[in-house]
Coordinates of C-alpha atoms in Angstrom, one line a residue:
M1 CA -8.5 -56.4 239.6
A2 CA -8.0 -59.7 237.8
D3 CA -10.1 -62.7 236.8
T4 CA -11.5 -64.6 239.8
N5 CA -12.9 -67.6 237.9
T6 CA -9.7 -69.2 236.8
S7 CA -6.0 -68.7 237.0
A8 CA -6.5 -66.6 233.9
G9 CA -3.8 -64.1 233.1
P10 CA -3.0 -61.8 230.3
Q11 CA -4.6 -63.9 227.6
E12 CA -5.8 -67.3 226.7
E13 CA -3.8 -69.6 224.4
E14 CA -5.7 -70.2 221.2
K15 CA -5.4 -72.6 218.4
T16 CA -6.0 -71.4 214.8
P17 CA -6.8 -73.4 211.8
V18 CA -4.3 -72.8 209.0
N19 CA -5.9 -71.5 205.8
D20 CA -9.3 -72.6 207.2
V21 CA -10.4 -69.9 209.6
N22 CA -14.0 -68.8 210.1
G23 CA -13.9 -66.7 213.3
T24 CA -14.7 -63.0 213.0
P25 CA -13.3 -60.3 215.3
Q26 CA -15.6 -59.1 218.1
S27 CA -16.2 -55.4 217.8
G28 CA -16.3 -53.2 220.9
N29 CA -19.8 -52.1 220.2
A30 CA -21.1 -55.7 220.5
I31 CA -19.9 -56.0 224.1
G32 CA -23.2 -54.8 225.5
A33 CA -25.1 -57.5 223.7
L34 CA -22.5 -60.1 224.5
T35 CA -22.4 -59.4 228.2
K36 CA -26.2 -59.2 228.5
Q37 CA -26.4 -62.6 226.7
V38 CA -23.8 -64.1 229.1
Q39 CA -25.5 -62.7 232.2
E40 CA -29.0 -63.9 231.1
S41 CA -27.6 -67.4 230.5
L42 CA -26.4 -67.7 234.1
S43 CA -28.4 -68.4 237.2
L44 CA -28.4 -65.8 239.9
A45 CA -26.1 -67.9 242.0
Q46 CA -23.5 -68.1 239.2
R47 CA -23.3 -64.4 238.5
H48 CA -20.1 -62.5 239.4
K49 CA -21.1 -61.8 243.0
F50 CA -17.6 -60.7 243.9
W51 CA -17.4 -58.2 241.0
E52 CA -20.8 -56.8 241.9
T53 CA -19.3 -55.6 245.1
Q54 CA -16.4 -53.8 243.4
P55 CA -16.1 -50.3 241.8
V56 CA -16.2 -51.5 238.2
G57 CA -18.7 -50.9 235.4
Q58 CA -21.7 -53.1 236.1
F59 CA -23.8 -54.9 233.4
K60 CA -27.0 -53.4 234.8
D61 CA -25.6 -49.9 234.0
L62 CA -24.8 -50.5 230.4
G63 CA -26.4 -47.8 228.2
D64 CA -27.1 -45.5 231.2
S65 CA -25.9 -42.2 229.8
S66 CA -26.5 -40.3 233.0
L67 CA -23.5 -42.0 234.7
P68 CA -20.4 -39.8 234.6
E69 CA -17.1 -40.9 233.0
G70 CA -14.2 -41.2 235.4
P71 CA -13.5 -42.6 238.9
I72 CA -16.5 -44.6 240.3
E73 CA -15.4 -44.2 243.9
A74 CA -13.4 -41.3 245.4
P75 CA -10.1 -42.1 247.1
T76 CA -10.3 -43.0 250.8
P77 CA -8.0 -41.2 253.3
L78 CA -4.9 -43.3 253.6
Y79 CA -5.3 -43.8 257.3
E80 CA -8.7 -45.5 256.6
V81 CA -7.1 -48.1 254.3
K82 CA -6.9 -51.5 256.0
Q83 CA -3.4 -51.8 257.5
E84 CA -3.4 -55.5 258.0
P85 CA -3.5 -58.2 255.3
Y86 CA -6.8 -60.0 254.6
N87 CA -7.3 -63.3 256.4
L88 CA -6.3 -66.5 254.6
P89 CA -7.4 -70.0 255.5
N90 CA -5.4 -71.3 258.5
L91 CA -3.0 -73.5 256.6
Y92 CA -1.7 -70.6 254.4
E93 CA 0.2 -67.4 254.8
W94 CA 1.0 -64.3 252.7
V95 CA 4.5 -63.7 251.5
T96 CA 6.1 -61.0 249.4
C97 CA 7.9 -62.5 246.4
D98 CA 11.3 -60.8 245.8
M99 CA 11.6 -61.1 242.0
E100 CA 15.3 -60.1 242.2
S101 CA 16.0 -63.3 244.0
K102 CA 16.8 -66.2 241.6
D103 CA 15.4 -68.8 244.1
T104 CA 12.1 -66.9 244.5
C105 CA 11.9 -66.3 240.8
A106 CA 12.4 -70.0 240.1
E107 CA 9.6 -70.8 242.5
V108 CA 7.2 -68.4 240.8
Y109 CA 8.3 -69.8 237.4
K110 CA 7.5 -73.3 238.5
L111 CA 4.1 -72.4 239.9
L112 CA 3.1 -70.6 236.6
A113 CA 4.7 -73.2 234.4
N114 CA 2.5 -75.9 236.0
N115 CA -0.7 -74.1 236.8
Y116 CA -1.2 -71.0 234.6
V117 CA -3.3 -70.4 231.5
E118 CA -4.1 -73.3 229.3
D119 CA -6.2 -73.5 226.1
D120 CA -9.6 -75.1 226.4
E121 CA -8.4 -78.5 225.2
N122 CA -5.4 -78.6 227.6
M123 CA -2.9 -78.9 224.8
F124 CA -0.8 -75.7 225.5
R125 CA 0.2 -73.8 228.6
F126 CA 2.0 -70.5 228.9
N127 CA 5.6 -70.9 229.9
Y128 CA 6.9 -67.5 230.9
S129 CA 10.7 -67.6 231.3
M130 CA 12.4 -66.4 234.5
E131 CA 14.0 -63.6 232.5
F132 CA 10.6 -62.5 231.2
L133 CA 9.1 -62.5 234.7
Q134 CA 11.9 -60.3 236.0
W135 CA 11.4 -57.9 233.1
A136 CA 7.6 -57.8 233.4
L137 CA 7.5 -57.3 237.1
R138 CA 10.4 -54.8 237.7
P139 CA 9.7 -51.7 235.7
P140 CA 10.8 -48.2 236.9
G141 CA 9.3 -47.4 240.3
Y142 CA 7.9 -50.9 241.0
F143 CA 6.8 -52.0 244.5
K144 CA 8.1 -55.3 245.8
S145 CA 5.0 -55.4 248.1
W146 CA 2.8 -55.8 245.0
H147 CA 4.4 -59.2 244.2
I148 CA 2.2 -61.3 246.4
G149 CA 2.5 -65.0 247.1
V150 CA 0.6 -67.5 249.2
R151 CA 2.6 -70.3 250.9
V152 CA 1.6 -73.4 252.8
K153 CA 2.8 -72.7 256.4
T154 CA 4.2 -76.2 257.0
S155 CA 5.9 -77.1 253.7
R156 CA 6.7 -73.5 252.6
K157 CA 5.4 -74.4 249.2
L158 CA 4.3 -71.5 247.0
V159 CA 0.7 -72.2 245.9
A160 CA -0.7 -68.9 244.6
F161 CA 0.5 -65.7 243.1
I162 CA -0.7 -62.3 242.0
T163 CA 1.1 -59.1 241.0
G164 CA 0.7 -55.4 240.3
I165 CA 3.1 -52.9 238.7
P166 CA 2.7 -49.1 238.5
A167 CA 1.8 -47.5 235.2
R168 CA 0.8 -44.1 233.9
I169 CA -2.2 -44.7 231.7
R170 CA -4.0 -41.9 229.8
V171 CA -7.8 -42.1 229.4
R172 CA -8.8 -39.5 226.8
N173 CA -7.0 -36.3 228.1
E174 CA -6.3 -37.4 231.7
V175 CA -3.1 -39.3 232.7
I176 CA -3.9 -41.5 235.7
Q177 CA -1.5 -43.4 238.0
M178 CA -2.7 -47.0 237.9
A179 CA -1.7 -50.5 238.7
E180 CA -1.5 -53.2 236.0
I181 CA -2.7 -56.4 237.6
N182 CA -1.4 -59.7 236.2
F183 CA -0.3 -63.3 236.8
L184 CA -3.2 -64.3 239.1
C185 CA -2.5 -68.0 239.5
V186 CA -3.8 -70.6 242.0
H187 CA -2.4 -74.1 242.2
K188 CA -4.7 -76.5 240.4
K189 CA -5.4 -78.5 243.6
L190 CA -6.6 -75.4 245.5
R191 CA -9.0 -74.0 242.9
S192 CA -12.0 -74.8 245.2
K193 CA -10.6 -72.8 248.1
R194 CA -11.8 -69.4 246.8
L195 CA -8.4 -67.9 247.2
A196 CA -8.6 -65.7 244.1
P197 CA -11.1 -63.1 245.5
V198 CA -9.0 -62.8 248.7
M199 CA -5.9 -62.3 246.6
I200 CA -7.5 -59.6 244.5
K201 CA -8.7 -57.8 247.6
E202 CA -5.1 -58.0 249.1
V203 CA -3.4 -56.7 246.0
T204 CA -6.0 -53.9 245.9
R205 CA -5.3 -53.0 249.5
R206 CA -1.6 -52.8 248.9
V207 CA -2.1 -50.7 245.8
H208 CA -4.4 -48.3 247.8
L209 CA -1.6 -48.0 250.5
E210 CA 0.5 -46.3 247.7
N211 CA -2.4 -43.8 247.1
I212 CA -3.3 -45.4 243.8
W213 CA -7.0 -46.0 243.2
Q214 CA -7.3 -47.3 239.6
A215 CA -6.1 -50.4 237.8
A216 CA -6.0 -52.1 234.4
Y217 CA -6.2 -55.8 233.7
T218 CA -7.3 -58.3 231.2
A219 CA -9.0 -61.7 231.2
G220 CA -10.1 -64.3 228.7
V221 CA -13.6 -64.4 230.3
V222 CA -16.4 -61.9 230.5
L223 CA -16.5 -60.0 233.8
P224 CA -18.3 -56.8 234.7
T225 CA -17.6 -54.9 232.4
P226 CA -15.1 -54.8 229.5
I227 CA -14.0 -51.5 228.1
T228 CA -13.3 -53.3 224.9
T229 CA -12.8 -56.8 223.6
C230 CA -9.9 -57.7 221.3
Q231 CA -9.3 -60.8 219.3
Y232 CA -6.0 -62.7 218.9
W233 CA -4.8 -63.3 215.3
H234 CA -2.1 -65.8 214.5
R235 CA 0.4 -65.9 211.7
S236 CA 2.2 -69.2 211.0
L237 CA 5.9 -69.0 210.7
N238 CA 6.6 -72.8 211.0
P239 CA 3.3 -74.3 209.7
K240 CA 4.5 -77.9 209.7
K241 CA 5.2 -77.8 213.4
L242 CA 2.0 -76.0 214.2
I243 CA 0.0 -78.6 212.4
D244 CA 2.0 -81.5 213.9
V245 CA 1.3 -80.3 217.5
G246 CA -2.4 -79.5 216.9
F247 CA -2.1 -75.7 217.1
S248 CA -3.3 -75.4 213.5
R249 CA -4.9 -77.8 211.0
L250 CA -4.4 -78.4 207.3
G251 CA -6.9 -76.4 205.3
A252 CA -9.4 -78.0 203.0
R253 CA -7.8 -79.0 199.7
M254 CA -4.4 -78.0 201.0
T255 CA -1.3 -80.2 201.1
M256 CA 1.5 -79.7 203.6
S257 CA 3.9 -78.5 200.9
R258 CA 1.4 -76.0 199.6
T259 CA 0.8 -74.7 203.1
I260 CA 4.5 -74.3 203.7
K261 CA 4.8 -72.4 200.4
L262 CA 1.8 -70.2 201.4
Y263 CA 3.5 -69.0 204.6
K264 CA 7.1 -68.7 203.2
L265 CA 8.8 -65.4 204.0
P266 CA 11.9 -63.8 202.4
E267 CA 15.2 -64.7 204.0
T268 CA 16.0 -61.0 204.9
T269 CA 14.1 -57.9 205.7
L270 CA 13.2 -55.6 202.8
T271 CA 13.1 -52.0 204.2
P272 CA 16.3 -50.0 203.7
G273 CA 17.6 -48.9 207.2
F274 CA 15.7 -51.6 209.1
R275 CA 17.8 -52.5 212.1
K276 CA 17.8 -53.6 215.7
M277 CA 17.0 -50.9 218.3
E278 CA 19.9 -49.8 220.5
L279 CA 20.1 -48.0 223.8
R280 CA 21.1 -44.7 221.9
D281 CA 17.7 -44.9 220.1
V282 CA 15.6 -44.4 223.3
P283 CA 14.9 -40.7 222.9
A284 CA 13.9 -41.0 219.3
V285 CA 11.7 -44.1 219.9
T286 CA 10.0 -42.3 222.9
R287 CA 9.1 -39.3 220.6
L288 CA 7.7 -41.6 217.9
L289 CA 5.7 -43.6 220.5
K290 CA 4.3 -40.6 222.3
N291 CA 3.1 -39.0 219.1
F292 CA 1.6 -42.3 217.9
L293 CA -0.2 -43.2 221.2
N294 CA -1.9 -39.8 221.4
Q295 CA -4.5 -40.9 218.9
F296 CA -6.0 -43.6 221.1
V297 CA -8.6 -43.2 223.8
V298 CA -6.7 -45.4 226.3
A299 CA -2.9 -45.7 226.1
P300 CA 0.2 -45.7 228.3
E301 CA 2.1 -42.5 228.9
F302 CA 5.7 -43.5 228.2
D303 CA 8.8 -41.5 229.0
D304 CA 12.5 -42.4 228.2
N305 CA 12.8 -44.6 231.4
D306 CA 9.8 -46.6 230.3
V307 CA 11.0 -47.1 226.8
D308 CA 14.5 -48.0 228.1
H309 CA 12.9 -50.7 230.3
W310 CA 10.1 -52.1 228.0
L311 CA 11.5 -51.8 224.5
V312 CA 15.4 -51.9 224.5
P313 CA 16.0 -55.5 223.2
R314 CA 16.6 -58.3 225.7
D315 CA 17.5 -61.8 224.6
N316 CA 14.5 -64.2 224.6
V317 CA 12.3 -61.5 226.2
V318 CA 11.7 -58.5 223.9
D319 CA 12.8 -57.7 220.3
S320 CA 12.6 -54.1 218.9
F321 CA 13.5 -52.9 215.4
L322 CA 13.4 -49.5 213.8
V323 CA 13.9 -47.8 210.4
E324 CA 16.7 -45.3 210.2
D325 CA 16.6 -43.2 207.0
P326 CA 19.9 -44.1 205.2
E327 CA 20.4 -40.5 204.2
T328 CA 19.1 -38.3 207.0
H329 CA 19.6 -40.9 209.8
E330 CA 16.2 -39.9 211.2
I331 CA 14.3 -42.7 213.0
T332 CA 11.0 -42.9 211.2
D333 CA 9.4 -46.2 212.1
F334 CA 9.4 -48.8 214.9
C335 CA 8.2 -52.3 215.6
S336 CA 8.5 -54.7 218.5
F337 CA 7.4 -58.1 219.8
Y338 CA 7.9 -60.1 223.0
T339 CA 8.7 -63.8 223.5
L340 CA 6.1 -65.9 225.3
P341 CA 6.6 -69.7 224.6
S342 CA 4.0 -72.3 225.5
S343 CA 4.6 -75.8 226.8
I344 CA 3.2 -78.3 224.5
L345 CA 1.4 -80.9 226.6
G346 CA 1.4 -84.6 225.8
N347 CA 3.3 -84.5 222.5
Q348 CA 6.2 -86.9 222.0
N349 CA 8.1 -84.9 219.4
Y350 CA 7.8 -81.3 220.7
S351 CA 7.8 -79.7 224.1
T352 CA 7.8 -76.0 223.4
L353 CA 5.9 -73.7 221.0
K354 CA 7.9 -70.5 220.4
A355 CA 5.5 -67.6 220.0
A356 CA 6.2 -63.9 219.3
Y357 CA 3.5 -61.4 220.4
S358 CA 3.2 -58.1 218.7
Y359 CA 3.9 -55.3 221.1
Y360 CA 4.1 -51.6 220.0
N361 CA 4.5 -50.6 216.3
V362 CA 4.7 -47.1 214.9
S363 CA 4.6 -46.4 211.2
T364 CA 5.2 -42.9 209.8
K365 CA 7.2 -43.3 206.6
T366 CA 7.3 -47.0 206.0
P367 CA 3.8 -48.4 205.4
L368 CA 2.6 -50.5 208.4
L369 CA 2.1 -53.5 206.1
Q370 CA 5.7 -53.4 205.0
L371 CA 7.0 -52.7 208.5
M372 CA 5.1 -55.7 210.0
N373 CA 6.2 -58.0 207.2
D374 CA 9.7 -57.2 208.2
A375 CA 8.8 -57.9 211.8
L376 CA 7.6 -61.3 210.7
I377 CA 10.8 -61.9 208.8
A378 CA 12.8 -60.9 211.8
A379 CA 10.8 -63.3 214.0
K380 CA 11.3 -66.2 211.5
Q381 CA 15.0 -65.5 211.5
K382 CA 14.9 -66.0 215.3
D383 CA 13.1 -69.4 214.9
F384 CA 9.7 -68.4 216.2
D385 CA 6.9 -70.8 215.3
V386 CA 4.0 -68.4 215.3
F387 CA 3.5 -64.6 215.4
N388 CA 0.5 -63.4 217.4
A389 CA -1.2 -60.0 217.4
L390 CA -4.3 -58.4 218.9
D391 CA -6.5 -56.4 216.6
L392 CA -6.0 -53.2 218.7
M393 CA -4.3 -50.0 217.5
E394 CA -3.9 -50.1 213.7
N395 CA -3.2 -53.8 213.6
G396 CA -6.6 -54.7 212.3
T397 CA -5.9 -53.0 209.0
I398 CA -3.1 -55.3 207.9
L399 CA -3.6 -58.7 209.6
K400 CA -5.5 -60.5 206.8
E401 CA -3.1 -59.2 204.1
L402 CA -0.2 -60.6 206.1
K403 CA -1.9 -64.0 206.2
F404 CA -2.9 -63.9 209.9
G405 CA -5.9 -65.9 210.8
P406 CA -8.3 -65.1 213.7
G407 CA -8.0 -67.2 216.9
D408 CA -11.0 -68.9 218.6
G409 CA -11.0 -66.8 221.8
Q410 CA -11.1 -63.2 222.9
L411 CA -9.2 -60.9 225.3
H412 CA -11.3 -58.6 227.4
Y413 CA -9.8 -55.3 228.8
Y414 CA -11.0 -53.9 232.1
L415 CA -10.4 -50.8 234.2
Y416 CA -10.9 -50.9 238.0
N417 CA -12.6 -47.9 239.6
Y418 CA -12.9 -46.0 236.3
R419 CA -16.0 -45.9 234.1
I420 CA -15.8 -45.3 230.4
K421 CA -19.3 -44.4 229.1
Q422 CA -19.2 -46.4 225.9
A423 CA -17.3 -49.5 225.1
L424 CA -14.3 -48.8 222.8
M425 CA -13.5 -50.3 219.4
P426 CA -10.3 -52.3 219.5
S427 CA -8.8 -49.7 217.2
E428 CA -9.4 -47.1 219.9
L429 CA -7.2 -49.0 222.4
G430 CA -3.4 -48.3 222.5
L431 CA -2.5 -50.5 225.5
V432 CA -0.8 -53.9 225.4
L433 CA -0.7 -55.8 228.7
L434 CA 1.8 -58.7 229.0

């Protein structure tokens, strides 16, 4: 239910040339050609042997219209689900990581901070805060048993981690109880031990014990078989710093002062009634979000409890804003972003890149372009260096005009034990995984 080839997590960090971009978004319809190309370029020994044993869409089945949409395998009777954990190499043991414990959370933070997703040139590494991890892993109805660690028996050192959280995800007209799998991370020194497939099997076993048989996950690499492929786009908020640390480069015929001027934003937001979301706004935001997400083929099914957890603002974790009509006091529009900094590796002047990631945005009265421009201004006010967005939902319609540039990598979305007949366009996807 997660990437087995690396410690890849929700997405890969990407550098974007400022004012000098030449990548093009990968459309969902091109996935078939892309995956076929990838598979043909690999020897048989290199192909995804693990995934070929799993109930996921297979490359060989692409284009086969006779296969039904829906679950690939029927649920097993619970008494037939393996009751004991899978075997680990002798030196290691399974542990359940209590993310309510500050000590355990600190151990997980340290493992991820030192061993999680890096960009291809090893210049940036995700640096999820402890507050973010506690938010991401403790939604309503979460299972502690799905927060799985591997320790060295003798030293008690935490050397691997994988998680699941429960989610209700709608595929077309059917709402399915799923697990969202994330944070698969193996210590750099243990990458050759083939721990990742065992960890995926173990989290799958624990999910099955709760009578849940489908899952959603993402990876920065192509596995069998994406339901869609999205591209990250980046909008400079602090272009000088981004260029100084190598995240971006100065465009041709551009000076630093012209670049800073190009990306300058107004000091304050422009939409009347634009304000920070508050707890009292939960019912109104839930209604907005439910109506909006109905138009997408795959999207979460949120209720008030979910909106309370995922979207009520938390310092340095998630920011949410809405537009309240000054006369009627109706909540008409909503935007949000979460905070995911990256460690800057090997730079003498800077240690952290502060990045905002677009989350859920709903435009009904305020044009999306205007709403997202206010989100950029709000992020700039909070000293973010860059604002990142996937080209899913309606985002693709406004990114270029807001001076976003495409990144140099892609994010592939997958469903476990659920087949979608035809790959989706990014604009048909309404699901953001952290």
